[in-house]
Amino acid sequence: MTQRVDLLITNASQVCVVPSVNGGPQRGKALGTLGIVTDGAVAVDGGQIVEVGAAADLRLRYDAARTINADGRAVVPGFVDPHTHLAWVGDRAAEFEQRIGGATYMEIMAAGGGINSTVRAVRAASVEQLVDETRARLNRVLRNGTTTVEIKTGYGLDTVSELKLLDAIFRLAAEHPATIVPTFMGAHAVPPEYDGRTDAFVDLIVHEMTPAVAERLRSYSQETPVFVDVFCEPGAFDLAQSRRVLEAGLTHGMRAKIHADEFASIGGARLAVELSAVSADHLVTTPDADIVALGQADTVAVALPATPFGLGHTHYTPARALIGAGAALALATDCNPGTAWCESMPFVMALACRYLRITPAEALAAATLNAAYAVGLGDQVGSLEPGKQADLLILDVDDYRHLAYRFGGNLVQTVIKGGQVVASV
Ligand code: NIG
Ligand code: FE
C-alpha cells in the first residue's frame, strides 16, 4: 500500500535532518549532529515533513502528486536568521568610508551618525517606502536560503515611527513567503531629542512605546512569538536601563532578547540568563563567568560574525568556550546598514568556521535548528523532522560542507517553504 503525499524530493546525495537533541537545541558536544541520510528522499504533505529516508525505500512507499529530482545534490533545512535589523531605508556607505579612515563605530554614533542617521531617514520615509526597500532585501535573503527571519524595529525611536516600522514588518509578514518574527527594539539607541537624558527616554519606552506596541500587536493575527530587545552597551543603555526595557516588554507578553557584550561587557549576558531571555546576541567580550552561566541556561547564545567582519575587527565570539560550557550556539547575520549589510547565512557560516573555529556541521546546526530555538520556533522549523514545516533547500553541490567551504556566491539552487517552491535558480 502506498501513501499519497503532495511532494517527494528524491535522489538527494545527502539529506541533513539536523535533529533536536533531548527535545531541544543541540547543546555543547551535541552541536553538529546532522543525522545525514545518503541517497535520501523527503516526503512532504500538507506543508509538513512526513518522513526522511532512503530514496529507494520512500519511492516505493509514497505516491506523490509532485516529485522533485534533487539529482545527486544535498538537501538541508531552510536557514533561520534569528537576528536582523532588515527594516530600514537608505544606506550608510559614507560611514563605511569614515571607518576605513580610522573612525570607530561608537565615535560615529556619539557624533550623531550611526543608528541615528538611519533613524532620520526612517522617520522621513513612508511605510510604503519602508516596505519596498525591505522587500528587496527580503527577496535576496530568501534566495540565499533563509526561510525564517527575525526583524527588529529600532530605527524609529519615537512611538509613531516605531509603530510605522512594526506596520511595515507585518505587511511583509502577510505578503512574503518567509516566516517573519517581529521584535520591538525601541531601545536601539538614544534619539537626538533625548541626548543626555537616557533615563527619560527609557521612561518613554516603558510607559508609552511598549504599551502602544502591545496594543498594535493585538490588531494583527500573529503566529510567531514577538520579542523585545535592547542594546545593552556603554553609550547606549546601561544594565539598569536594559532591565527596565526588557521587564516592560515581558509585562506586555513579549519575550526577551538582548544585544550584549558587542564592544564592552557590562553584564548583559547575565541579565539575559536572569530574565530567562530566549537569546543573548553578539557575546564578543563576554567574561568567563558569564560564559559558564550561558552554558547552564536555556538562553541561546547567538554569534554574529558578520558584525566584527563588517567593522574590520579581529575579535569574534568565543564560540568554542561557549560550546565547551554546554551552551546552545546559534548564528545570525545581524543584517543592518551600519555594521553588517549581510543577507547570506552561508557567508556567516563561512566566517564562523574560520574565526569562531567551528566545523561546517556545527555551523549548519547553529544556522538552522539552534537558530530556530533562538526565535522560539524550535518545535516548528529548523530541522527536517516529521511534523515540522517543510522548509528546505536543494543545494547546487553534493556535500553540505561546501556551504561554509566556499564563499562569495550562492550555492542554494531551490528554496522550498511549507512544501512550496518559492525560489529557484
Ligand atoms: O547589532 N549594535 C546595535 N545594532 C546593530 C547596528 C545597527 C546599526 O548600526 O544600524 C548591531 O550591530
Ligand atoms: Fe543587532
Coordinates of N, CA and C and ligand atoms in Angstrom, one line a residue, residues 83 85 88 92 95 99 105-106 109 114-116 118 152 154-155 185 188-189 231 233 236 259 262-263 282 304 307 311 334-340, ligand 1:
H83 N 18.5 37.1 14.0 CA 18.8 38.5 14.4 C 19.1 39.3 13.2
H85 N 18.2 43.5 11.4 CA 17.6 44.8 11.5 C 17.2 45.2 10.1
W88 N 14.7 49.0 7.1 CA 15.3 50.4 7.1 C 15.2 51.0 5.7
R92 N 24.4 53.6 4.5 CA 25.5 54.4 5.3 C 26.8 54.1 4.7
E95 N 29.7 56.3 6.0 CA 30.3 55.9 7.3 C 31.3 54.7 7.1
R99 N 35.0 54.8 8.6 CA 35.6 53.8 9.4 C 37.0 53.3 8.8
Y105 N 33.1 52.8 15.2 CA 31.6 52.7 15.2 C 31.0 53.6 16.3
M106 N 31.5 53.5 17.5 CA 30.8 54.2 18.6 C 31.2 55.7 18.5
M109 N 28.7 57.1 16.1 CA 27.4 57.1 16.8 C 27.3 58.3 17.8
G114 N 25.7 57.0 12.7 CA 25.4 55.7 13.1 C 23.9 55.4 13.1
I115 N 23.4 54.7 14.1 CA 22.0 54.3 14.1 C 21.1 55.6 13.9
N116 N 21.5 56.7 14.5 CA 20.6 57.9 14.4 C 20.5 58.5 13.0
T118 N 20.3 56.5 10.3 CA 19.2 55.7 9.7 C 17.9 56.1 10.3
K152 N 13.9 43.3 13.5 CA 13.7 44.2 14.6 C 13.2 45.6 14.1
G154 N 13.5 49.7 15.6 CA 14.6 50.3 16.3 C 15.3 51.4 15.5
Y155 N 14.7 51.7 14.3 CA 15.2 52.9 13.5 C 14.1 54.0 13.5
M185 N 12.4 46.9 19.2 CA 13.6 47.4 19.7 C 13.7 48.9 19.8
H188 N 17.2 50.9 20.9 CA 18.3 50.5 20.0 C 19.4 51.6 20.1
A189 N 19.0 52.9 20.3 CA 19.9 54.0 20.5 C 19.1 55.1 21.2
F231 N 19.8 47.3 23.3 CA 21.3 47.4 23.0 C 22.0 47.8 24.3
E233 N 24.9 48.4 26.2 CA 26.3 48.7 25.8 C 26.6 50.1 26.4
A236 N 24.9 53.3 24.9 CA 23.6 53.0 24.5 C 22.8 52.9 25.8
H259 N 21.1 42.6 23.0 CA 22.4 42.8 22.4 C 23.4 43.0 23.6
E262 N 28.8 43.4 22.8 CA 29.3 43.6 21.5 C 30.7 44.3 21.5
F263 N 30.8 45.4 22.3 CA 32.1 46.1 22.4 C 32.7 46.0 23.8
H282 N 25.5 38.7 20.1 CA 26.8 39.3 19.9 C 27.8 38.5 20.8
L304 N 27.3 36.6 15.9 CA 27.1 37.4 14.7 C 28.4 37.8 14.0
T307 N 29.4 40.9 11.9 CA 29.5 42.2 12.5 C 30.9 42.6 12.7
L311 N 33.0 45.4 10.5 CA 33.7 46.5 11.1 C 35.2 46.4 10.9
D334 N 22.7 39.6 11.6 CA 22.7 40.9 12.2 C 22.5 42.0 11.0
C335 N 21.9 41.5 9.9 CA 21.8 42.4 8.7 C 21.3 43.8 9.1
N336 N 22.2 44.8 8.9 CA 21.8 46.2 9.2 C 22.7 47.1 8.3
P337 N 22.3 48.4 8.2 CA 23.1 49.3 7.3 C 24.4 49.8 7.9
G338 N 24.6 49.6 9.2 CA 25.8 50.2 9.8 C 27.0 49.2 9.8
T339 N 26.8 48.1 10.6 CA 27.9 47.2 10.8 C 28.0 46.1 9.9
A340 N 26.9 45.6 9.3 CA 26.9 44.3 8.6 C 25.7 44.2 7.6
Ligands
NIG1 O1 23.7 44.8 16.1 N1 24.5 47.3 17.8 C1 23.5 47.7 17.6 N2 22.8 47.4 16.5 C2 23.3 46.9 15.3 C3 23.9 48.0 14.4 C4 22.8 48.8 13.8 C5 23.3 50.0 13.0 O2 24.4 50.4 13.1 O3 22.4 50.5 12.3 C6 24.2 45.8 15.6 O4 25.4 45.7 15.3

